[in-house]
Tab-separated table of C-alpha atoms and ligand atoms in Angstrom:
chain	number	residue	atom	x	y	z
A	1	MET	CA	-6.478	27.104	4.022
A	2	THR	CA	-4.087	25.019	6.106
A	3	VAL	CA	-2.189	22.304	4.167
A	4	ASN	CA	-0.752	19.210	5.619
A	5	LEU	CA	2.757	18.883	4.304
A	6	LEU	CA	2.795	15.082	4.806
A	7	ASN	CA	0.657	14.911	1.605
A	8	PHE	CA	3.467	16.264	-0.529
A	9	ASP	CA	6.349	14.421	-2.166
A	10	GLN	CA	9.454	16.350	-2.838
A	11	PRO	CA	8.382	17.791	-6.285
A	12	ALA	CA	4.984	18.899	-4.863
A	13	LEU	CA	6.752	20.476	-1.894
A	14	ALA	CA	9.181	22.353	-4.273
A	15	SER	CA	6.244	23.883	-6.208
A	16	TYR	CA	4.604	24.900	-2.937
A	17	PHE	CA	7.796	26.701	-1.811
A	18	GLN	CA	7.968	28.306	-5.240
A	19	GLU	CA	4.327	29.602	-4.836
A	20	LEU	CA	5.450	31.045	-1.463
A	21	GLY	CA	8.348	32.883	-3.253
A	22	GLU	CA	10.927	30.594	-1.623
A	23	LYS	CA	13.689	28.656	-3.130
A	24	PRO	CA	12.825	25.019	-4.229
A	25	PHE	CA	15.848	23.560	-2.402
A	26	ARG	CA	13.978	24.205	0.802
A	27	ALA	CA	11.882	21.143	-0.229
A	28	LYS	CA	14.781	18.874	0.456
A	29	GLN	CA	15.459	20.456	3.827
A	30	LEU	CA	11.881	20.016	4.845
A	31	MET	CA	11.591	16.530	3.591
A	32	ARG	CA	14.550	15.662	5.814
A	33	TRP	CA	13.141	17.311	8.746
A	34	MET	CA	9.649	15.725	8.474
A	35	HIS	CA	10.581	12.272	7.354
A	36	HIS	CA	14.175	11.626	8.183
A	37	PHE	CA	14.176	13.208	11.601
A	38	GLY	CA	10.452	12.825	12.282
A	39	ALA	CA	9.944	16.499	13.151
A	40	SER	CA	6.323	17.738	13.401
A	41	ASP	CA	6.933	21.218	14.667
A	42	PHE	CA	8.556	23.875	12.442
A	43	GLU	CA	10.262	25.318	15.564
A	44	GLN	CA	12.600	22.245	15.540
A	45	MET	CA	13.979	23.178	12.138
A	46	THR	CA	16.980	25.167	13.186
A	47	ASP	CA	18.646	25.461	9.784
A	48	ILE	CA	15.481	27.156	8.283
A	49	ALA	CA	15.197	30.953	8.779
A	50	LYS	CA	12.922	32.047	11.599
A	51	THR	CA	10.769	34.149	9.211
A	52	LEU	CA	10.160	31.180	6.926
A	53	ARG	CA	9.369	28.905	9.864
A	54	GLU	CA	6.803	31.455	11.118
A	55	LYS	CA	5.281	31.803	7.626
A	56	LEU	CA	4.895	28.043	7.493
A	57	ALA	CA	3.361	27.672	10.883
A	58	GLN	CA	0.732	30.278	9.836
A	59	GLN	CA	-0.424	28.165	6.712
A	60	ALA	CA	0.743	24.651	7.056
A	61	VAL	CA	0.906	21.674	9.465
A	62	ILE	CA	2.761	18.494	9.639
A	63	GLN	CA	0.011	16.252	10.844
A	64	PRO	CA	0.380	12.512	11.047
A	65	PRO	CA	-2.737	10.491	11.864
A	66	ALA	CA	-3.506	9.992	15.651
A	67	VAL	CA	-2.743	6.570	17.101
A	68	HIS	CA	-5.848	5.089	18.779
A	69	VAL	CA	-4.172	1.917	20.257
A	70	GLU	CA	-0.754	0.444	20.246
A	71	GLN	CA	-0.327	-3.225	21.075
A	72	VAL	CA	2.887	-5.247	21.516
A	73	SER	CA	2.849	-9.012	20.901
A	74	ASP	CA	4.975	-11.569	22.901
A	75	ASP	CA	7.066	-12.054	19.849
A	76	GLY	CA	7.897	-8.357	19.501
A	77	THR	CA	5.400	-7.555	16.773
A	78	ARG	CA	3.588	-4.253	17.178
A	79	LYS	CA	0.367	-3.120	15.913
A	80	TRP	CA	-1.018	0.334	15.739
A	81	LEU	CA	-4.737	1.183	15.159
A	82	VAL	CA	-4.396	4.491	13.491
A	83	ASP	CA	-7.431	6.925	13.677
A	84	VAL	CA	-8.403	8.279	10.363
A	85	GLY	CA	-11.540	10.123	11.539
A	86	ASN	CA	-15.347	9.507	11.466
A	87	GLN	CA	-15.087	6.300	13.445
A	88	ASN	CA	-12.657	4.755	10.893
A	89	GLY	CA	-9.374	3.176	11.740
A	90	VAL	CA	-6.761	1.291	9.904
A	91	GLU	CA	-3.997	-1.056	11.154
A	92	THR	CA	-0.207	-0.937	10.722
A	93	VAL	CA	2.065	-3.720	11.829
A	94	PHE	CA	5.805	-3.806	12.580
A	95	ILE	CA	7.505	-7.209	12.456
A	96	PRO	CA	11.092	-7.393	13.778
A	97	GLU	CA	13.372	-10.037	12.606
A	98	ALA	CA	17.114	-10.663	13.118
A	99	ASP	CA	18.304	-8.989	9.877
A	100	ARG	CA	15.425	-6.561	9.234
A	101	GLY	CA	12.388	-4.652	10.528
A	102	THR	CA	9.335	-4.728	8.125
A	103	LEU	CA	6.435	-2.416	8.289
A	104	CYS	CA	3.128	-3.572	6.929
A	105	ILE	CA	1.036	-0.552	5.742
A	106	SER	CA	-2.689	-0.177	4.954
A	107	SER	CA	-3.799	1.597	1.873
A	108	GLN	CA	-7.587	1.859	2.144
A	109	VAL	CA	-10.338	1.842	4.979
A	110	GLY	CA	-11.559	-1.676	4.247
A	111	CYS	CA	-11.476	-3.053	0.738
A	112	ALA	CA	-14.063	-3.304	-1.970
A	113	LEU	CA	-12.728	-6.560	-3.612
A	114	GLU	CA	-14.471	-9.098	-1.313
A	115	CYS	CA	-11.913	-12.024	-1.410
A	116	THR	CA	-13.779	-14.659	0.500
A	117	PHE	CA	-11.122	-15.556	3.078
A	118	CYS	CA	-10.028	-12.046	4.031
A	119	SER	CA	-11.130	-10.333	7.192
A	120	THR	CA	-10.594	-6.834	5.665
A	121	GLY	CA	-12.691	-7.705	2.646
A	122	ARG	CA	-15.491	-8.823	4.982
A	123	GLN	CA	-15.437	-5.387	6.718
A	124	GLY	CA	-16.611	-3.657	3.543
A	125	PHE	CA	-15.106	-0.469	2.269
A	126	ASN	CA	-15.219	3.185	3.313
A	127	ARG	CA	-12.664	5.328	1.425
A	128	ASN	CA	-9.112	5.508	0.100
A	129	LEU	CA	-6.354	6.834	2.486
A	130	SER	CA	-4.761	10.108	1.602
A	131	VAL	CA	-0.945	10.280	1.049
A	132	ALA	CA	-0.533	11.809	4.625
A	133	GLU	CA	-2.453	8.852	5.996
A	134	ILE	CA	-0.422	6.265	4.161
A	135	ILE	CA	3.069	7.797	4.764
A	136	GLY	CA	1.874	8.846	8.134
A	137	GLN	CA	1.783	5.154	9.180
A	138	LEU	CA	5.519	5.053	8.543
A	139	TRP	CA	5.973	8.318	10.292
A	140	VAL	CA	3.936	7.204	13.358
A	141	ALA	CA	5.617	3.753	13.543
A	142	ASN	CA	9.153	5.317	13.337
A	143	HIS	CA	8.105	7.815	16.045
A	144	SER	CA	6.849	5.112	18.367
A	145	LEU	CA	9.807	2.730	17.825
A	146	ARG	CA	12.239	5.583	18.452
A	147	GLN	CA	10.416	6.363	21.762
A	148	ALA	CA	10.463	2.633	22.677
A	149	ASP	CA	14.236	2.713	22.216
A	150	GLY	CA	14.622	5.889	24.231
A	151	TYR	CA	15.363	8.292	21.428
A	152	ASP	CA	13.505	11.430	20.321
A	153	MET	CA	15.324	11.363	16.992
A	154	LEU	CA	17.430	8.511	15.717
A	155	PRO	CA	21.212	8.683	15.494
A	156	ALA	CA	22.169	9.288	11.874
A	157	GLY	CA	22.308	6.165	9.773
A	158	GLU	CA	20.164	4.143	12.230
A	159	ARG	CA	17.165	2.484	10.659
A	160	ILE	CA	14.731	0.420	12.585
A	161	ILE	CA	12.299	0.024	9.694
A	162	SER	CA	14.288	-1.394	6.775
A	163	ASN	CA	11.549	-2.751	4.672
A	164	VAL	CA	7.919	-1.748	3.836
A	165	VAL	CA	5.186	-4.003	2.456
A	166	MET	CA	1.920	-2.599	1.204
A	167	MET	CA	0.118	-5.629	2.557
A	168	GLY	CA	-2.179	-4.159	5.304
A	169	MET	CA	-5.826	-3.362	4.746
A	170	GLY	CA	-6.958	-2.525	1.299
A	171	GLU	CA	-5.965	-3.051	-2.302
A	172	PRO	CA	-3.060	-0.588	-2.907
A	173	LEU	CA	-3.528	-0.538	-6.627
A	174	ALA	CA	-7.195	0.628	-6.168
A	175	ASN	CA	-5.712	3.727	-4.445
A	176	TYR	CA	-3.148	4.283	-7.264
A	177	ASP	CA	-2.250	7.968	-7.108
A	178	ASN	CA	-1.978	8.246	-3.295
A	179	VAL	CA	-0.043	4.983	-2.897
A	180	VAL	CA	2.500	5.821	-5.599
A	181	THR	CA	3.089	9.213	-4.208
A	182	ALA	CA	3.580	7.730	-0.635
A	183	MET	CA	5.987	5.134	-2.093
A	184	ARG	CA	8.017	7.877	-3.835
A	185	ILE	CA	8.451	9.394	-0.375
A	186	MET	CA	9.559	6.095	0.981
A	187	LEU	CA	12.193	5.918	-1.847
A	188	ASP	CA	13.320	9.559	-1.568
A	189	ASP	CA	16.782	9.909	-0.147
A	190	SER	CA	15.821	13.006	1.776
A	191	ALA	CA	12.923	11.165	3.379
A	192	TYR	CA	13.174	7.428	4.123
A	193	GLY	CA	15.741	6.428	1.475
A	194	LEU	CA	14.549	2.848	0.956
A	195	SER	CA	15.619	1.016	-2.066
A	196	ARG	CA	13.030	-0.242	-4.519
A	197	ARG	CA	13.847	-3.825	-3.557
A	198	ARG	CA	12.922	-3.043	0.015
A	199	VAL	CA	9.431	-1.748	-0.855
A	200	THR	CA	6.950	-4.454	-1.825
A	201	LEU	CA	3.505	-3.941	-3.112
A	202	SER	CA	0.971	-6.765	-2.892
A	203	THR	CA	-1.904	-6.840	-5.317
A	204	SER	CA	-4.789	-9.219	-5.964
A	205	GLY	CA	-4.246	-8.566	-9.654
A	206	LEU	CA	-5.342	-5.279	-11.072
A	207	VAL	CA	-3.794	-5.716	-14.423
A	208	PRO	CA	-3.966	-2.126	-16.001
A	209	ALA	CA	-2.669	-0.714	-12.751
A	210	MET	CA	0.189	-3.155	-12.736
A	211	ASP	CA	1.177	-1.862	-16.149
A	212	ARG	CA	1.119	1.684	-14.942
A	213	LEU	CA	3.091	0.878	-11.861
A	214	LYS	CA	5.909	-0.522	-13.631
A	215	GLU	CA	6.434	2.789	-15.485
A	216	ASP	CA	5.636	5.057	-12.437
A	217	CYS	CA	7.247	3.484	-9.571
A	218	PRO	CA	8.576	-0.159	-10.165
A	219	VAL	CA	8.928	-1.590	-6.639
A	220	ALA	CA	9.158	-5.278	-5.758
A	221	LEU	CA	5.850	-7.059	-6.587
A	222	ALA	CA	3.894	-9.647	-4.846
A	223	VAL	CA	0.701	-11.015	-6.381
A	224	SER	CA	-2.054	-12.759	-4.426
A	225	LEU	CA	-2.607	-15.783	-6.506
A	226	HIS	CA	-4.357	-18.258	-4.085
A	227	ALA	CA	-5.894	-20.537	-6.750
A	228	PRO	CA	-4.355	-22.422	-9.770
A	229	ASN	CA	-7.368	-22.260	-12.059
A	230	ASP	CA	-9.875	-19.606	-13.069
A	231	ASN	CA	-12.968	-21.524	-11.678
A	232	LEU	CA	-11.617	-21.473	-8.263
A	233	ARG	CA	-9.999	-18.045	-8.436
A	234	ASP	CA	-13.233	-16.500	-9.715
A	235	GLU	CA	-14.865	-17.796	-6.450
A	236	ILE	CA	-12.239	-16.856	-3.855
A	237	VAL	CA	-10.581	-13.808	-5.494
A	238	PRO	CA	-13.556	-12.392	-7.411
A	239	ILE	CA	-11.384	-9.779	-9.304
A	240	ASN	CA	-10.283	-12.735	-11.358
A	241	LYS	CA	-13.498	-12.582	-13.331
A	242	LYS	CA	-12.262	-9.259	-14.704
A	243	TYR	CA	-8.585	-10.174	-15.081
A	244	PRO	CA	-8.297	-14.018	-15.441
A	245	LEU	CA	-5.096	-15.896	-14.791
A	246	ALA	CA	-3.615	-15.778	-18.355
A	247	GLU	CA	-3.812	-11.980	-18.408
A	248	LEU	CA	-2.464	-11.742	-14.951
A	249	MET	CA	0.506	-13.989	-15.841
A	250	ALA	CA	1.105	-11.792	-18.868
A	251	ALA	CA	1.069	-8.601	-16.774
A	252	CYS	CA	3.614	-10.209	-14.365
A	253	GLN	CA	5.967	-10.962	-17.280
A	254	ARG	CA	5.674	-7.362	-18.513
A	255	TYR	CA	6.240	-5.998	-15.036
A	256	LEU	CA	9.431	-8.001	-14.527
A	257	VAL	CA	11.193	-6.049	-17.401
A	258	LYS	CA	11.121	-3.003	-15.092
A	259	ALA	CA	11.186	-4.587	-11.683
A	260	PRO	CA	13.995	-4.201	-9.183
A	261	ARG	CA	13.992	-7.894	-8.506
A	262	ASP	CA	14.013	-10.589	-11.248
A	263	PHE	CA	11.128	-12.529	-9.780
A	264	VAL	CA	7.534	-12.029	-8.641
A	265	THR	CA	6.416	-13.411	-5.327
A	266	PHE	CA	3.209	-15.305	-5.622
A	267	GLU	CA	1.231	-15.436	-2.402
A	268	TYR	CA	-0.930	-18.490	-1.799
A	269	VAL	CA	-3.143	-18.738	1.139
A	270	MET	CA	-3.516	-22.386	2.364
A	271	LEU	CA	-7.230	-23.165	2.817
A	272	ASP	CA	-8.057	-26.667	4.029
A	273	GLY	CA	-9.788	-28.780	1.404
A	274	ILE	CA	-10.112	-25.785	-0.921
A	275	ASN	CA	-6.883	-25.065	-2.760
A	276	ASP	CA	-4.296	-27.296	-1.093
A	277	THR	CA	-4.129	-30.659	-2.804
A	278	LEU	CA	-1.319	-32.208	-4.839
A	279	GLN	CA	-3.459	-31.654	-7.882
A	280	HIS	CA	-3.717	-27.991	-7.124
A	281	ALA	CA	0.111	-27.703	-6.701
A	282	LYS	CA	0.729	-29.384	-10.028
A	283	GLN	CA	-1.839	-27.113	-11.760
A	284	LEU	CA	-0.098	-24.145	-10.239
A	285	LEU	CA	3.251	-25.155	-11.811
A	286	ASP	CA	1.560	-25.054	-15.168
A	287	VAL	CA	-0.129	-21.696	-14.556
A	288	VAL	CA	3.168	-19.914	-13.612
A	289	LYS	CA	5.459	-21.620	-16.018
A	290	ASP	CA	6.427	-18.480	-18.009
A	291	VAL	CA	6.879	-16.264	-14.955
A	292	PRO	CA	10.082	-16.318	-13.023
A	293	CYS	CA	8.791	-16.427	-9.428
A	294	LYS	CA	8.991	-17.424	-5.730
A	295	PHE	CA	6.149	-18.705	-3.759
A	296	ASN	CA	5.077	-17.562	-0.303
A	297	LEU	CA	2.564	-20.017	1.188
A	298	ILE	CA	0.379	-18.288	3.914
A	299	PRO	CA	-1.315	-20.659	6.267
A	300	PHE	CA	-4.849	-19.287	6.566
A	301	ASN	CA	-5.235	-17.024	9.567
A	302	PRO	CA	-8.711	-17.698	10.983
A	303	PHE	CA	-11.160	-15.006	12.086
A	304	PRO	CA	-14.630	-15.313	13.398
A	305	ASP	CA	-17.230	-16.811	10.994
A	306	SER	CA	-14.739	-17.120	8.187
A	307	GLY	CA	-16.067	-20.509	7.093
A	308	TYR	CA	-12.583	-21.724	6.386
A	309	ASP	CA	-9.961	-23.814	8.044
A	310	THR	CA	-6.209	-23.709	7.872
A	311	SER	CA	-4.563	-26.479	5.827
A	312	ARG	CA	-3.147	-29.302	7.781
A	313	SER	CA	0.572	-28.917	8.220
A	314	ASP	CA	1.392	-32.222	6.434
A	315	ASN	CA	-0.660	-31.060	3.401
A	316	ILE	CA	1.244	-27.715	3.341
A	317	ARG	CA	4.485	-29.614	3.472
A	318	ARG	CA	3.430	-31.886	0.620
A	319	PHE	CA	2.251	-28.881	-1.466
A	320	ARG	CA	5.441	-27.093	-0.881
A	321	ASN	CA	7.558	-30.145	-1.833
A	322	VAL	CA	5.843	-30.291	-5.289
A	323	LEU	CA	6.881	-26.699	-5.968
A	324	MET	CA	10.384	-27.139	-4.488
A	325	GLN	CA	10.988	-30.260	-6.464
A	326	ALA	CA	10.132	-28.223	-9.649
A	327	GLY	CA	13.059	-25.958	-8.638
A	328	TYR	CA	11.047	-23.141	-6.965
A	329	VAL	CA	12.142	-21.136	-3.844
A	330	VAL	CA	9.199	-21.496	-1.447
A	331	THR	CA	8.665	-19.926	1.914
A	332	THR	CA	6.033	-20.719	4.327
A	333	ARG	CA	5.085	-17.589	6.138
A	334	LYS	CA	5.513	-17.762	9.797
A	335	THR	CA	2.516	-16.377	11.651
A	336	ARG	CA	3.509	-13.376	13.743
A	337	GLY	CA	1.678	-11.373	16.200
A	338	GLU	CA	-1.294	-13.764	16.369
A	339	ASP	CA	-2.057	-12.953	20.020
A	340	ILE	CA	-2.800	-9.334	18.981
A	341	ASP	CA	-4.647	-10.215	15.784
A	342	ALA	CA	-1.868	-8.739	13.593
A	343	ALA	CA	-1.395	-11.739	11.185
A	344	CYS	CA	-2.066	-11.583	7.477
A	345	GLY	CA	-5.706	-11.204	6.761
A	346	GLN	CA	-6.637	-10.554	10.331
A	347	LEU	CA	-6.430	-6.797	10.106
A	348	ALA	CA	-9.918	-5.484	10.656
A	349	GLY	CA	-9.459	-1.883	11.862
A	350	LYS	CA	-12.594	0.011	12.202
A	351	VAL	CA	-14.568	0.385	8.919
A	352	GLN	CA	-17.770	2.274	8.558
A	353	ASP	CA	-18.897	0.191	5.680
A	354	LYS	CA	-20.433	2.161	2.737
A	355	THR	CA	-21.046	-0.845	0.577
A	356	ARG	CA	-23.635	-2.284	2.899
A	357	ARG	CA	-21.764	-5.657	2.529
A	358	SER	CA	-23.024	-7.220	5.761
A	359	GLU	CA	-26.596	-6.370	4.746
A	360	ARG	CA	-26.230	-7.953	1.434
A	361	ARG	CA	-24.696	-11.020	3.082
A	362	ALA	CA	-27.479	-11.167	5.597
A	363	ARG	CA	-29.968	-11.245	2.848
A	364	LYS	CA	-28.345	-14.451	1.526
A	365	ILE	CA	-29.307	-16.323	4.744
A	366	PRO	CA	-32.235	-18.607	3.883
A	367	ILE	CA	-35.631	-17.708	5.071
A	368	GLY	CA	-36.659	-19.554	8.324
A	369	VAL	CA	-33.227	-19.401	9.919
A	370	ALA	CA	-33.445	-17.775	13.305
A	371	LEU	CA	-31.252	-14.681	13.419
B	1	SAH	N1	-5.012	-6.340	-1.204
B	1	SAH	C1	-3.746	-6.792	-1.279
B	1	SAH	C2	-2.790	-6.628	-0.133
B	1	SAH	C3	-3.360	-6.854	1.317
B	1	SAH	S1	-3.660	-8.560	1.847
B	1	SAH	C4	-3.751	-8.204	-1.809
B	1	SAH	O1	-4.784	-8.914	-1.740
B	1	SAH	O2	-2.724	-8.627	-2.210
B	1	SAH	C5	-2.052	-9.245	2.124
B	1	SAH	C6	-1.961	-10.816	1.935
B	1	SAH	O3	-2.698	-11.482	2.926
B	1	SAH	C7	-2.574	-11.083	0.650
B	1	SAH	O4	-1.932	-12.100	-0.064
B	1	SAH	C8	-3.989	-11.700	1.058
B	1	SAH	O5	-4.641	-12.469	0.156
B	1	SAH	C9	-3.575	-12.439	2.340
B	1	SAH	N2	-4.757	-12.796	3.225
B	1	SAH	C10	-5.851	-12.222	3.291
B	1	SAH	N3	-6.636	-12.811	4.218
B	1	SAH	C11	-5.941	-13.755	4.801
B	1	SAH	C12	-6.046	-14.732	5.833
B	1	SAH	N4	-7.248	-14.664	6.474
B	1	SAH	N5	-5.027	-15.560	6.184
B	1	SAH	C13	-3.896	-15.513	5.494
B	1	SAH	N6	-3.715	-14.591	4.500
B	1	SAH	C14	-4.696	-13.724	4.150
B	2	SF4	FE1	-8.886	-6.704	-0.500
B	2	SF4	FE2	-6.556	-8.055	-0.483
B	2	SF4	FE3	-8.425	-8.699	1.316
B	2	SF4	FE4	-8.790	-9.252	-1.344
B	2	SF4	S1	-7.115	-10.107	0.091
B	2	SF4	S2	-10.338	-8.411	0.020
B	2	SF4	S3	-7.800	-7.537	-2.274
B	2	SF4	S4	-7.365	-6.802	1.117
């Protein structure tokens, strides 16, 4: 059976080579070729003996997912629709800034968690992505950015993608094993060599998985808070019914013991008239009082039939001032790539929904309404 070597982190690759009767150090060489140099053809690997290259070519492939569409925004943001088979596609976004280049990666085809303001959540859920499909997004983005710059392979030391955020489609902690393996490849010096501070995982708050992550692969953590009390959070981030705010805050505190940064970033989507009053801001201060944190306010990015509006900018400013006056660092996320629907929560991809979500939603429409 042909194996796709993009599914392996270095230890898994070392055991693979051992099974082939080869020295485990070959794993390091191969990781460098595949991930550092972006090779997909064994013939390119000139420091590996020809006999081994031929053996590999017979039983293994280096197969990144195919790119269906690539779009470039006026502001330089790029979005790839990555084909993951069976009419499913996920989206990957590159956001260039003066001092860094951030890649936003998807972890699932759709999402099963149904946050009410999220376009991915509305698409329903099909399946988890494999390691090759997750790390393959980094591979594909690197490949395409190099080509845009006129290189086949980058000069040593050059790094266009300096940061990765697991903030694309899906809940990364609901695809735990594959996401952790992919992140280990991101951190591996022979592969992408990113520091743990430059890889951020965003979760809607899967408490037991947060506890596992701090032991297995403690990267920087962002938590999608979005509401300052359980009543409202139960409604807009339904996973809150399972892991309510007090438990989530305690999990954040435990995470910080092992985290590469000494704060958690709380993401807070600004929904007009829903969660954006001064009262909400004051409640929020009380909820987070025991967790060292920063805030990232995200103006709601609209999508068709969302039923929500973006908070007015003076309300966002007032909300932010309450947090800042209490001594917190607050950033208001700039919307990037809006013209190509690449902003937070706008990633829709192509999801063959297995949860029949749209059907269920349709049933909630009162009888008598013309469809
Ligand atoms: N599932 C993970 C990561 C993906 S979403 C999570 O929920 O954290 C990345 C961020 O975008 C999350 O904070 C999410 O709540 C937010 N988001 C989702 N829909 C949005 C929208 N329409 N406008 C702005 N932000 C949104
Ligand atoms: Fe899933 Fe995150 Fe969207 Fe919620 S906000 S539905 S957890 S992708």
